[in-house]
């Protein structure tokens, strides 16, 4: 697991869909990563605090509070922190353009990598209109998703007892579902089209809880995933290379993922 690993240094970290305040949030895994890493830039790409869940069922354990403190600690010392609210913390969009406790709040922003690549950074819920389904299908899907997360938590508690790493049941089901794959494909196309219209090299987003690094018509699509299903984030290394990391892989030898094709 993450504990006991050496300090990691990055140029940028991109985190979304943490869902603090929701019982399915894997705050302990994220906290261990934050405490073991240093970065120049930290982008919080929406749904950091799940205000919808908090309004329905108050839940705020110490680990969730510690994640907030770890982020604010980085903002106070060595890290530029940019917070882009999502649809679950949309109330904070009222404060876009302001800075609180060294945390910049933005609706969206442009990130320029060390290699000069320019990315639109946005949560991604604005692309739902391009891939919307009927209200009843959305409600049924939300109910099924909650049940999957319930079983996912029970499975991973058992796996942890036997020393196995985190595994996502929800991600497994998404891979097997044809309708889920079509939704993800349409979402990816809408996101990359938004970057192309702005003349950018790519887009970094979250929202759909499906981490991925790929290209669509020459536009880079980088989805940093979440900390409910996948426990993943996107990092920019100190040489400008982008890599998608999963919590279960951080103690293993990794192959760096470059989204840039050779000339």
Coordinates of C-alpha atoms in Angstrom, one line a residue:
X1 CA 0.0 0.0 0.0
X2 CA 0.9 3.7 0.0
X3 CA 2.3 3.8 3.6
X4 CA 6.1 3.7 3.9
X5 CA 6.8 4.8 0.3
X6 CA 9.5 7.4 -0.3
X7 CA 8.6 11.1 -1.1
X8 CA 7.5 11.6 -4.7
X9 CA 8.0 14.8 -6.6
X10 CA 5.8 16.0 -9.4
X11 CA 5.3 19.2 -11.4
X12 CA 1.5 18.9 -11.4
X13 CA -1.3 16.7 -9.9
X14 CA -4.8 16.5 -11.2
X15 CA -7.5 15.1 -8.8
X16 CA -11.2 15.0 -9.2
X17 CA -14.3 13.3 -7.9
X18 CA -12.9 12.7 -4.4
X19 CA -16.5 13.0 -3.0
X20 CA -15.5 14.0 0.6
X21 CA -18.6 13.7 2.7
X22 CA -19.7 10.5 0.9
X23 CA -19.3 7.1 2.6
X24 CA -17.8 5.6 -0.6
X25 CA -14.8 8.0 -0.6
X26 CA -11.5 6.3 -0.2
X27 CA -10.0 9.2 1.8
X28 CA -7.4 7.1 3.6
X29 CA -5.7 6.1 0.3
X30 CA -5.7 9.6 -1.0
X31 CA -4.4 11.0 2.3
X32 CA -1.5 8.7 2.2
X33 CA -0.6 9.8 -1.4
X34 CA -0.9 13.5 -0.5
X35 CA 1.3 13.1 2.5
X36 CA 3.9 11.3 0.5
X37 CA 4.1 13.7 -2.5
X38 CA 5.3 17.2 -3.3
X39 CA 4.1 19.2 -6.4
X40 CA 4.3 22.6 -7.9
X41 CA 0.7 22.6 -9.0
X42 CA -2.4 20.9 -7.6
X43 CA -5.6 21.0 -9.7
X44 CA -8.8 20.0 -7.9
X45 CA -11.0 19.2 -10.9
X46 CA -14.5 19.1 -9.3
X47 CA -16.6 17.1 -7.0
X48 CA -14.0 17.4 -4.2
X49 CA -16.7 17.8 -1.5
X50 CA -20.0 16.0 -2.2
X51 CA -22.5 18.6 -1.0
X52 CA -25.4 16.6 -2.4
X53 CA -24.5 13.6 -0.2
X54 CA -23.9 15.8 2.8
X55 CA -27.4 17.4 2.4
X56 CA -29.0 14.0 2.2
X57 CA -26.9 12.1 4.8
X58 CA -24.3 13.9 6.9
X59 CA -21.0 12.0 7.0
X60 CA -17.7 13.5 7.7
X61 CA -15.1 11.2 9.4
X62 CA -11.6 12.4 10.5
X63 CA -9.9 11.1 7.3
X64 CA -12.1 13.5 5.2
X65 CA -11.1 16.4 7.4
X66 CA -7.4 15.4 7.2
X67 CA -7.6 15.4 3.3
X68 CA -8.8 19.0 3.4
X69 CA -6.0 19.9 5.9
X70 CA -3.4 18.2 3.7
X71 CA -4.5 20.3 0.6
X72 CA -4.6 23.5 2.5
X73 CA -1.1 22.7 3.9
X74 CA 0.2 22.4 0.4
X75 CA -1.4 25.7 -0.6
X76 CA 0.2 27.4 2.4
X77 CA 3.7 26.3 1.6
X78 CA 4.9 25.2 -1.8
X79 CA 2.0 24.5 -4.1
X80 CA -0.3 26.5 -6.4
X81 CA -3.7 25.0 -5.8
X82 CA -6.5 25.6 -8.3
X83 CA -10.0 24.5 -7.4
X84 CA -12.6 24.0 -10.2
X85 CA -16.0 23.1 -8.7
X86 CA -18.0 20.3 -10.2
X87 CA -21.7 19.4 -10.2
X88 CA -21.6 17.9 -6.7
X89 CA -20.0 21.0 -5.2
X90 CA -21.6 23.5 -7.7
X91 CA -22.4 26.0 -4.9
X92 CA -18.7 27.0 -4.9
X93 CA -19.0 28.2 -8.5
X94 CA -20.5 31.4 -7.0
X95 CA -17.0 32.2 -5.8
X96 CA -15.1 31.6 -9.1
X97 CA -12.5 34.2 -9.7
X98 CA -11.7 34.6 -6.0
X99 CA -8.9 33.2 -3.9
X100 CA -9.4 31.8 -0.4
X101 CA -6.5 30.5 1.8
X102 CA -4.2 30.5 -1.2
X103 CA -6.7 28.4 -3.1
X104 CA -7.7 29.8 -6.5
X105 CA -11.3 29.1 -7.5
X106 CA -11.9 28.9 -11.2
X107 CA -14.8 27.7 -13.5
X108 CA -12.2 26.3 -15.8
X109 CA -8.5 27.1 -16.7
X110 CA -5.7 26.4 -19.2
X111 CA -2.7 24.3 -18.0
X112 CA 0.5 24.5 -20.0
X113 CA 2.8 21.5 -19.5
X114 CA 6.5 21.7 -19.3
X115 CA 6.6 20.5 -22.9
X116 CA 4.4 23.4 -24.0
X117 CA 1.2 21.4 -24.5
X118 CA -1.9 23.4 -23.6
X119 CA -4.8 21.7 -21.9
X120 CA -8.4 22.8 -21.0
X121 CA -8.9 21.8 -17.4
X122 CA -12.6 21.5 -16.5
X123 CA -14.7 19.1 -14.4
X124 CA -16.7 17.9 -17.4
X125 CA -20.3 17.9 -16.3
X126 CA -21.0 20.5 -19.0
X127 CA -20.6 17.7 -21.6
X128 CA -23.6 15.8 -20.2
X129 CA -26.0 17.6 -22.5
X130 CA -24.2 15.8 -25.4
X131 CA -24.7 12.4 -24.0
X132 CA -27.9 12.8 -21.9
X133 CA -30.3 9.9 -21.4
X134 CA -33.9 9.9 -20.2
X135 CA -34.8 10.8 -16.6
X136 CA -36.0 7.3 -15.7
X137 CA -32.9 5.7 -17.1
X138 CA -30.8 8.1 -15.2
X139 CA -32.6 7.4 -11.9
X140 CA -32.4 3.6 -12.4
X141 CA -28.7 4.0 -13.2
X142 CA -28.0 6.1 -10.1
X143 CA -29.7 3.5 -7.9
X144 CA -27.8 0.6 -9.4
X145 CA -24.5 2.6 -9.1
X146 CA -25.1 3.1 -5.3
X147 CA -25.7 -0.6 -4.9
X148 CA -22.5 -1.5 -6.8
X149 CA -20.5 0.9 -4.6
X150 CA -22.0 -0.8 -1.5
X151 CA -20.9 -4.2 -2.6
X152 CA -17.6 -2.7 -3.9
X153 CA -16.8 -1.5 -0.3
X154 CA -17.6 -4.9 1.2
X155 CA -15.4 -6.7 -1.4
X156 CA -12.4 -4.4 -0.8
X157 CA -12.7 -4.8 3.0
X158 CA -12.3 -8.5 2.5
X159 CA -9.5 -8.1 0.0
X160 CA -7.7 -5.8 2.4
X161 CA -7.8 -8.5 5.2
X162 CA -6.0 -10.9 2.9
X163 CA -3.4 -8.3 1.7
X164 CA -4.9 -7.8 -1.8
X165 CA -4.9 -4.3 -3.4
X166 CA -7.9 -2.1 -4.1
X167 CA -10.1 -3.4 -7.0
X168 CA -13.1 -1.6 -8.5
X169 CA -16.3 -3.6 -9.2
X170 CA -17.9 -0.6 -10.8
X171 CA -15.1 -0.1 -13.2
X172 CA -15.3 -3.9 -14.1
X173 CA -19.0 -3.6 -14.8
X174 CA -18.5 -0.5 -16.9
X175 CA -16.0 -2.3 -19.1
X176 CA -18.5 -5.1 -19.7
X177 CA -21.6 -2.9 -20.4
X178 CA -22.2 -1.9 -24.0
X179 CA -24.4 1.1 -23.0
X180 CA -21.7 2.4 -20.6
X181 CA -19.0 2.1 -23.2
X182 CA -21.2 4.1 -25.7
X183 CA -21.8 6.8 -23.1
X184 CA -18.0 7.0 -22.4
X185 CA -17.3 7.2 -26.1
X186 CA -19.8 10.1 -26.6
X187 CA -18.5 11.9 -23.6
X188 CA -14.9 11.6 -24.8
X189 CA -15.8 13.0 -28.2
X190 CA -17.7 15.9 -26.7
X191 CA -14.8 16.7 -24.4
X192 CA -12.1 16.6 -27.1
X193 CA -14.3 18.7 -29.4
X194 CA -14.4 21.4 -26.7
X195 CA -10.6 21.5 -26.6
X196 CA -10.3 21.5 -30.4
X197 CA -12.7 24.5 -30.7
X198 CA -10.3 26.5 -28.4
X199 CA -7.3 25.5 -30.4
X200 CA -5.8 23.5 -27.5
X201 CA -3.8 20.3 -27.5
X202 CA -6.0 18.4 -25.1
X203 CA -8.4 18.3 -22.2
X204 CA -8.1 17.2 -18.6
X205 CA -11.4 16.4 -16.9
X206 CA -13.2 14.0 -14.5
X207 CA -16.9 13.6 -13.8
X208 CA -17.6 10.1 -15.3
X209 CA -15.4 8.1 -12.9
X210 CA -13.5 6.5 -15.7
X211 CA -9.8 7.2 -15.8
X212 CA -8.3 7.2 -19.3
X213 CA -5.5 8.6 -21.4
X214 CA -6.0 8.6 -25.1
X215 CA -6.4 10.7 -28.3
X216 CA -9.4 11.6 -30.4
X217 CA -8.6 13.1 -33.8
X218 CA -5.2 14.3 -32.6
X219 CA -6.6 15.9 -29.4
X220 CA -5.5 14.4 -26.1
X221 CA -8.1 13.2 -23.7
X222 CA -6.9 12.8 -20.1
X223 CA -9.5 11.8 -17.5
X224 CA -8.0 11.6 -14.0
X225 CA -10.7 9.3 -12.7
X226 CA -12.0 9.4 -9.1
X227 CA -11.5 8.3 -5.5
X228 CA -14.7 6.3 -5.2
X229 CA -14.4 3.7 -7.9
X230 CA -10.9 3.7 -9.2
X231 CA -8.6 5.6 -6.7
X232 CA -6.7 7.3 -9.6
X233 CA -5.2 10.6 -10.5
X234 CA -3.2 12.2 -13.3
X235 CA 0.3 13.5 -12.7
X236 CA 2.7 15.6 -14.7
X237 CA 6.2 14.5 -14.0
X238 CA 9.1 16.9 -13.6
X239 CA 10.1 16.3 -17.2
X240 CA 6.6 17.2 -18.5
X241 CA 5.4 13.7 -19.2
X242 CA 1.8 12.8 -18.2
X243 CA 1.0 9.6 -16.4
X244 CA -2.3 8.1 -15.0
X245 CA -1.7 6.5 -11.6
X246 CA -3.8 4.2 -9.6
X247 CA -3.4 3.8 -5.8
X248 CA -2.9 0.1 -6.1
X249 CA 0.0 0.6 -8.5
X250 CA 2.0 3.2 -6.6
X251 CA 4.3 0.7 -4.9
X252 CA 5.0 -1.1 -8.1
X253 CA 7.4 -0.5 -11.0
X254 CA 5.4 1.6 -13.4
X255 CA 5.7 2.2 -17.2
X256 CA 5.2 5.9 -17.8
X257 CA 2.3 6.7 -20.1
X258 CA 3.1 9.3 -22.7
X259 CA 0.2 10.7 -24.7
X260 CA 2.5 12.3 -27.2
X261 CA 3.0 10.5 -30.4
X262 CA 6.5 10.4 -31.9
X263 CA 7.0 12.8 -34.8

